[in-house]
Amino acid sequence: MMLRIKRVPTVVSNYQKEEAEEDRVGGCGRNCLRSCCIPGSKLPLYAYKKLDKVACAKGLPQHESGEAPIAFLDSLVLGQWEDRVQRGLFRYDVTACETKVIPGRYGFVAQLNEGRHLKKRPTEFRVDKVLQPFDENKFNFTKVGQEEVLFQFEASEDGDIQFFPSAPIDAENSPSVVAINVSPIEYGHVLLIPRILDCLPQRIDRESFLLALHMAAEAGNPYFRLGYNSLGAFATINHLHFQAYFLAVPFPIEKAPTKKVTTLDGGVKISELVNYPVRGLVLEGGNTMEHLSYAVSDACICLQDNNIPYNVLIADCGNRIFLLPQCYAEKQALGEVSAELLDTQVNPAVWEISGHMVLKRKKDYEEASEENAWRLLAEVSLSEERFQEVTALIFEAIASADNGSKDLNEEQEAKPEATDEVKAINNSSHPAIVAGTQECLVLQ
Amino acid sequence: MESQLGLIEQSLNSSYSLWVREALDEIPDNFTITDPCICGHPIVFVSRGFLKMTGYSKNEVIGKNGRVFQGPKTCRRSVMEVREAVREERAIQLNLLNYRKDGRPFWMLFHMCPVFSKEDGRVINFIAVQVPLSRKARRSGSVFCRNGVILSGEGSMINDVVYGSCRKEVRSDSLLELGPVLALDSALDSDVTELEIEEPCEASDLDKIRAASAINRVLSVLTHYSESTGRLVCGKRCYLSALGLLSSSLTISLGRIKQSFVLTDPHLPDMPIVYASDAFLKLTGYSGQEVLGHNCRFLNGEDTDSSTLYQIEESIKMEQACTVRILNYRKDKSSFWNSLHISPVRNASGKIAYFVGVHMEESCNDQGGRGLSPEMRQLSTVGAVKIAVRSSSMGAGSSKS
Ligand SMILES: Cc1cc2nc3c(=O)[nH]c(=O)nc-3n(C[C@H](O)[C@H](O)[C@H](O)COP(=O)(O)O)c2cc1C
């Protein structure tokens, strides 16, 4: 048996056509990111500084200088995004969509978005396979227009933040890029597409997840979060991507109490969400950013290898990561979801699970309550029994990987923590006063 | 950079006079005072007790944001709660794990509250009191703090003043189990192992009272000295203000945006300015009082091109964004070329609540040296303003943006 659901796919690019209209191949002429258009093309390039372990161990990635100066990456995303607003590239003005915090303990956020799914026919999606091969014939991000791409994002060679307003696209190296989502669910909605030209399927690997974590840390804004949906957990495009946007209120999932389960050798603390409608794990801390990143990506790899759909939220500047295995699509395909919930057409992907509910019907928006949100999300969650099973699988996977990485980093870990602390505060003494440390080198 | 240090130096003096420091130094508690109006929200005063507790020198603390005392084992959820309290300008009391200079972590009861200006209800400062908490190290690893109240019935309150509730607490435990002498000295220095430190430590009611009364001591000194400058402050928000046109959470978010910009309200007669950034005041030479409530036309002068003004008017009518180059005048009558970008800004109900005007003095375009072009920085300001307005007006209780 094959499980499928029908849903309206989200239009993330202006070049995303109905499958039927798709592919008038050749010559292109639309300035895309494929070999036809890349030669001679340029895009801004932001090269981030790999965080040293002190800064990270301190839990203070890069933004010691405080909340006041808008961090560089933050400004870059905002400025480029607003530029695309004024160039009219979005399908609607998301700031014209009504939104509110629903009264209640958790503060679920509701948005009425009637435009997001207009003019699209429902399409069938296979939901019982978390890993599917990349399909050249379906829409993928190499087909977006270059005007939809905001900048290239990569690690800096010499360890300093660098910005090149106009850098050639090096097809050989398959750049990672940040592009707009033309159907935004909040201001600044972008997609991070790791090594775009490699055409990776939607599947987490260590390197790509670390890239996403760097983006969160680099933006240094707790209200700029990244999210990931696996296939079977409401990803609609099978081309590796993370999403991100700005929403300057805490998400309910961030407020949920947690219960510590364990601390890994690398210092990563793992907790369980308690008193939240969706069961999930929270990973935080870690002696280095890599420790945290590898723990999460190993957990994700374990889930996808076991064919368990999941969502990931990267919150708090990359300091807290929520991992949420789910089973809604499966239930939906099996006809186990009530008509009442289905009627809302809410697809519980990472943002909805985190407490940001995008509603399509005015009625649902007006009647939105903590109780309704809770009822929907409760359907997304694994049962307690299944969750414990899945958690056990994850721990097994992480534990074996953890031992591996520990050996690699033995030298670093041997250092006494005290020294790190002293260094950290010494380091931060300048940025705290000199707002301009966030400045970066401009090379033309 | 100089000016940042200067601002920090001046922060207390200007609100509370030169003498306030001496009075604050008399207060024995561990506390810090921050100034949210200075970029980075730095600490502008630190008590001796705090320095002793953390092992830092004064110079190492002044100018830093309070978050530098956090570390790998600090609970991020608690940090988020503090962040939200600061954003919403309300008091908060919670347990927080911090680190001393030598890297040793310790638990404290963290009590923070805003200090408001009586005149316009703005937050002038935040005060935070840090009461160290101690715990018994148990061999089993399951550690908790005994509630200090247990012993208060046995007449041990007397020592509270001397040792602080944390020590008293250990002492009370010690009376029960360890023997007093040992516990008294090791209360703060006891080596809590790495594993144990993560377990949350609980504060007793006495700790909580102690924190609250320390806050009151600091608050009353600040209130007292604010009388000498005439800039009265108080611990409760006062709504006397005529200028309180924006919600405070919006004002805070806007305060973080460092570019020169103003917000105008198209729903008020003659579309007056309801917010002017510090950079705008600096650029034009006016004070906040002089511009708030006025239409932007005071920036124009003899040689300002009227067709440009017409163009601006038209875009505002059409509710569209526009960029123009316009000759503007400062308070001292000197003129400058302003590349002005104007854009409508919507609130959470999706309606246009304001227009934002972002100014860029042409000759200075390339100062600042940031990698972003002036146009990009201008647009990023528009984006940041849009997010601030939208987010601050979606609150469960807030009716006005
Ligand atoms: C007056 C004041 C004092 C503070 N002192 C401390 C402190 O001693 N230790 C600490 O961990 N955080 C302290 N903080 C909290 C941080 O400054 C900051 O608000 C918190 O980390 C959350 O915001 P962030 O996300 O910008 O870091 C203090 C905040 C204020 C307003």
Short mmCIF file of C-alpha atoms in Angstrom, two decimals, chain B residues 36-303:
data_model
loop_
_atom_site.label_atom_id
_atom_site.label_comp_id
_atom_site.label_asym_id
_atom_site.label_seq_id
_atom_site.Cartn_x
_atom_site.Cartn_y
_atom_site.Cartn_z
CA PRO B 36 17.90 50.25 27.95
CA CYS B 37 18.25 53.43 25.91
CA ILE B 38 21.94 52.82 25.26
CA CYS B 39 22.86 50.57 22.39
CA GLY B 40 23.33 47.01 23.67
CA HIS B 41 21.42 47.66 26.90
CA PRO B 42 24.56 47.80 29.06
CA ILE B 43 25.08 47.70 32.81
CA VAL B 44 25.72 51.27 33.99
CA PHE B 45 26.09 50.59 37.70
CA VAL B 46 27.32 47.55 39.60
CA SER B 47 27.32 47.08 43.37
CA ARG B 48 30.35 45.97 45.37
CA GLY B 49 28.44 42.94 46.53
CA PHE B 50 27.89 41.86 42.95
CA LEU B 51 31.59 42.24 42.14
CA LYS B 52 32.53 40.22 45.19
CA MET B 53 30.05 37.52 44.30
CA THR B 54 31.23 37.17 40.70
CA GLY B 55 34.93 37.95 41.10
CA TYR B 56 34.95 40.58 38.37
CA SER B 57 36.29 44.10 38.65
CA LYS B 58 34.06 47.07 38.03
CA ASN B 59 35.63 47.86 34.67
CA GLU B 60 34.98 44.37 33.47
CA VAL B 61 31.27 44.68 34.19
CA ILE B 62 30.30 48.25 33.31
CA GLY B 63 29.24 48.47 29.68
CA LYS B 64 28.49 44.76 29.38
CA ASN B 65 25.07 43.28 28.88
CA GLY B 66 23.92 41.12 31.79
CA ARG B 67 24.00 38.08 29.58
CA VAL B 68 27.81 37.83 29.83
CA PHE B 69 27.33 36.05 33.15
CA GLN B 70 25.45 33.24 31.50
CA GLY B 71 27.16 30.10 30.34
CA PRO B 72 26.70 26.69 28.81
CA LYS B 73 24.54 25.34 31.61
CA THR B 74 22.32 28.39 31.96
CA CYS B 75 18.75 27.38 31.18
CA ARG B 76 17.85 28.97 27.86
CA ARG B 77 14.18 28.93 28.64
CA SER B 78 14.81 31.09 31.71
CA VAL B 79 16.87 33.45 29.58
CA MET B 80 13.90 33.70 27.23
CA GLU B 81 11.66 34.59 30.15
CA VAL B 82 14.01 37.38 31.14
CA ARG B 83 14.15 38.56 27.54
CA GLU B 84 10.36 38.74 27.36
CA ALA B 85 10.15 40.56 30.68
CA VAL B 86 12.62 43.16 29.43
CA ARG B 87 10.70 43.48 26.18
CA GLU B 88 7.41 43.87 27.99
CA GLU B 89 8.95 46.10 30.64
CA ARG B 90 7.74 44.12 33.60
CA ALA B 91 9.30 42.73 36.73
CA ILE B 92 10.40 39.11 36.93
CA GLN B 93 11.81 36.87 39.62
CA LEU B 94 13.36 33.54 38.73
CA ASN B 95 16.27 31.24 39.46
CA LEU B 96 19.17 31.54 37.08
CA LEU B 97 22.53 29.83 36.74
CA ASN B 98 25.39 32.27 36.23
CA TYR B 99 29.18 31.95 36.14
CA ARG B 100 31.86 33.65 38.16
CA LYS B 101 34.96 35.06 36.56
CA ASP B 102 36.91 31.93 37.45
CA GLY B 103 34.34 29.89 35.56
CA ARG B 104 32.56 28.39 38.54
CA PRO B 105 28.79 28.31 38.07
CA PHE B 106 26.40 29.35 40.81
CA TRP B 107 22.65 29.58 41.26
CA MET B 108 21.01 32.83 42.16
CA LEU B 109 17.58 34.25 42.61
CA PHE B 110 17.35 36.90 39.91
CA HIS B 111 14.88 39.71 40.50
CA MET B 112 14.59 42.39 37.87
CA CYS B 113 12.28 45.38 37.51
CA PRO B 114 11.92 48.46 35.33
CA VAL B 115 12.24 52.04 36.55
CA PHE B 116 9.83 54.43 34.84
CA SER B 117 10.02 58.12 34.14
CA LYS B 118 7.18 59.88 35.90
CA GLU B 119 6.97 62.39 33.12
CA ASP B 120 6.36 60.24 30.08
CA GLY B 121 6.19 56.67 31.37
CA ARG B 122 9.31 55.62 29.50
CA VAL B 123 11.61 53.06 31.04
CA ILE B 124 14.73 54.86 32.24
CA ASN B 125 16.55 51.92 33.80
CA PHE B 126 16.24 48.32 34.84
CA ILE B 127 17.40 47.17 38.26
CA ALA B 128 18.39 43.56 38.91
CA VAL B 129 19.16 42.00 42.26
CA GLN B 130 21.06 38.70 42.44
CA VAL B 131 20.65 36.64 45.61
CA PRO B 132 23.01 33.67 45.54
CA LEU B 133 21.36 30.37 46.37
CA SER B 134 23.09 27.42 47.86
CA ARG B 135 22.30 23.81 48.09
CA LYS B 136 23.54 20.76 49.85
CA ALA B 137 25.66 18.50 47.74
CA ARG B 138 24.28 15.07 48.20
CA ARG B 139 26.16 12.01 47.27
CA SER B 140 23.20 10.62 45.39
CA GLY B 141 23.27 13.50 42.96
CA SER B 142 19.66 14.40 43.53
CA VAL B 143 20.10 17.80 45.00
CA PHE B 144 17.61 20.30 46.23
CA CYS B 145 17.50 23.29 48.47
CA ARG B 146 15.63 23.05 51.63
CA ASN B 147 13.08 25.71 52.14
CA GLY B 148 14.49 28.23 54.54
CA VAL B 149 11.11 28.69 56.10
CA ILE B 150 11.39 25.37 57.85
CA LEU B 151 13.65 26.77 60.45
CA SER B 152 12.26 30.22 60.72
CA GLY B 153 9.87 28.92 63.32
CA GLU B 154 12.82 27.96 65.47
CA GLY B 155 13.96 31.50 65.92
CA SER B 156 16.86 31.50 63.51
CA MET B 157 15.70 34.63 61.71
CA ILE B 158 18.15 36.76 63.69
CA ASN B 159 21.11 35.72 61.64
CA ASP B 160 19.42 36.41 58.40
CA VAL B 161 20.81 39.90 58.16
CA VAL B 162 24.34 38.75 58.74
CA TYR B 163 24.57 35.73 56.55
CA GLY B 164 21.88 36.26 54.02
CA SER B 165 19.20 33.76 53.51
CA CYS B 166 21.33 31.49 51.40
CA ARG B 167 23.80 30.94 54.17
CA LYS B 168 21.08 30.70 56.66
CA GLU B 169 19.53 28.06 54.56
CA VAL B 170 22.60 25.94 54.56
CA ARG B 171 22.90 26.57 58.20
CA SER B 172 19.42 25.33 58.73
CA ASP B 173 20.22 22.23 56.80
CA SER B 174 23.40 21.91 58.68
CA LEU B 175 21.61 22.04 61.98
CA LEU B 176 19.65 19.13 60.80
CA GLU B 177 22.40 17.13 59.24
CA LEU B 178 25.86 18.51 58.75
CA GLY B 179 26.87 20.49 61.78
CA PRO B 180 26.92 24.28 61.69
CA VAL B 181 30.57 25.17 61.55
CA LEU B 182 31.34 23.37 58.37
CA ALA B 183 28.32 24.64 56.54
CA LEU B 184 28.70 28.28 57.39
CA ASP B 185 31.95 28.65 55.59
CA SER B 186 31.33 26.44 52.69
CA ALA B 187 27.94 27.73 51.74
CA LEU B 188 29.02 29.63 48.68
CA ASP B 189 32.22 27.87 47.95
CA SER B 190 31.14 24.29 48.22
CA ASP B 191 32.12 22.46 45.10
CA VAL B 192 29.01 21.44 43.42
CA THR B 193 29.88 18.93 40.78
CA GLU B 194 29.16 19.53 37.15
CA LEU B 195 26.32 17.06 37.02
CA GLU B 196 24.57 18.51 39.98
CA ILE B 197 24.76 22.12 38.95
CA GLU B 198 22.21 21.61 36.23
CA GLU B 199 19.50 20.60 38.62
CA PRO B 200 17.48 23.67 39.38
CA CYS B 201 17.95 25.13 42.80
CA GLU B 202 15.00 26.44 44.68
CA ALA B 203 14.72 29.77 46.38
CA SER B 204 13.12 30.04 49.76
CA ASP B 205 10.45 32.55 50.62
CA LEU B 206 13.09 34.42 52.58
CA ASP B 207 15.32 34.64 49.52
CA LYS B 208 12.41 36.07 47.63
CA ILE B 209 11.65 38.64 50.29
CA ARG B 210 15.30 39.52 50.49
CA ALA B 211 15.46 40.11 46.74
CA ALA B 212 12.32 42.21 46.77
CA SER B 213 13.51 44.36 49.63
CA ALA B 214 16.86 44.92 47.96
CA ILE B 215 15.00 46.09 44.86
CA ASN B 216 13.07 48.49 47.05
CA ARG B 217 16.24 49.84 48.61
CA VAL B 218 17.73 50.59 45.20
CA LEU B 219 14.47 51.99 43.91
CA SER B 220 14.09 54.35 46.80
CA VAL B 221 17.61 55.70 46.33
CA LEU B 222 16.91 56.28 42.63
CA THR B 223 13.57 57.90 43.35
CA HIS B 224 15.13 60.13 45.93
CA TYR B 225 17.97 61.30 43.71
CA SER B 226 15.74 61.77 40.69
CA GLU B 227 14.16 64.62 42.62
CA SER B 228 17.43 66.50 42.51
CA THR B 229 17.47 66.51 38.70
CA GLY B 230 13.75 67.04 38.37
CA ARG B 231 13.50 63.94 36.20
CA LEU B 232 11.33 61.96 38.53
CA VAL B 233 11.27 58.18 38.37
CA CYS B 234 9.11 55.56 40.00
CA GLY B 235 8.70 51.83 40.16
CA LYS B 236 5.20 51.83 38.72
CA ARG B 237 4.33 52.95 35.25
CA CYS B 238 2.48 56.25 35.28
CA TYR B 239 0.10 57.11 32.51
CA LEU B 240 0.14 60.86 32.93
CA SER B 241 1.87 61.32 29.67
CA ALA B 242 0.67 63.22 26.66
CA LEU B 243 3.42 61.74 24.55
CA GLY B 244 2.62 58.13 25.22
CA LEU B 245 1.35 57.72 21.69
CA LEU B 246 3.02 54.38 21.14
CA SER B 247 2.95 51.26 23.25
CA SER B 248 6.09 50.79 25.27
CA SER B 249 6.98 47.49 23.65
CA LEU B 250 6.89 49.22 20.28
CA THR B 251 9.00 52.07 21.60
CA ILE B 252 11.56 49.56 22.88
CA SER B 253 11.72 47.67 19.60
CA LEU B 254 12.04 50.89 17.63
CA GLY B 255 14.74 52.07 20.01
CA ARG B 256 16.94 49.22 18.84
CA ILE B 257 16.96 50.49 15.28
CA LYS B 258 19.87 52.82 14.99
CA GLN B 259 19.15 54.59 11.70
CA SER B 260 17.56 57.98 11.32
CA PHE B 261 13.82 57.57 10.89
CA VAL B 262 10.44 58.89 11.99
CA LEU B 263 7.00 57.33 12.23
CA THR B 264 4.02 59.46 11.35
CA ASP B 265 0.40 58.65 12.07
CA PRO B 266 -1.90 59.16 9.07
CA HIS B 267 -4.97 58.78 11.27
CA LEU B 268 -4.23 61.92 13.26
CA PRO B 269 -4.91 65.38 11.87
CA ASP B 270 -2.01 66.68 9.76
CA MET B 271 -0.15 63.35 10.05
CA PRO B 272 2.15 64.20 12.95
CA ILE B 273 5.38 62.49 13.96
CA VAL B 274 4.70 59.94 16.71
CA TYR B 275 8.21 58.54 16.95
CA ALA B 276 11.59 60.02 16.07
CA SER B 277 14.76 57.96 16.41
CA ASP B 278 17.78 59.30 18.24
CA ALA B 279 19.72 59.33 14.97
CA PHE B 280 17.03 61.57 13.46
CA LEU B 281 17.29 64.02 16.34
CA LYS B 282 21.04 64.03 15.96
CA LEU B 283 20.83 64.55 12.22
CA THR B 284 18.39 67.44 12.43
CA GLY B 285 19.41 69.03 15.72
CA TYR B 286 15.93 69.04 17.20
CA SER B 287 14.87 67.52 20.52
CA GLY B 288 12.16 64.89 20.79
CA GLN B 289 9.78 67.38 22.34
CA GLU B 290 10.23 69.74 19.43
CA VAL B 291 9.29 67.26 16.74
CA LEU B 292 6.74 64.89 18.30
CA GLY B 293 3.24 65.90 17.37
CA HIS B 294 4.40 67.95 14.39
CA ASN B 295 4.13 67.29 10.70
CA CYS B 296 7.48 66.65 8.99
CA ARG B 297 7.22 69.83 6.94
CA PHE B 298 9.47 71.71 9.37
CA LEU B 299 12.32 69.93 7.57
CA ASN B 300 11.59 71.84 4.40
CA GLY B 301 12.80 75.31 3.54
CA GLU B 302 13.16 77.91 0.87
CA ASP B 303 14.97 75.81 -1.68
#
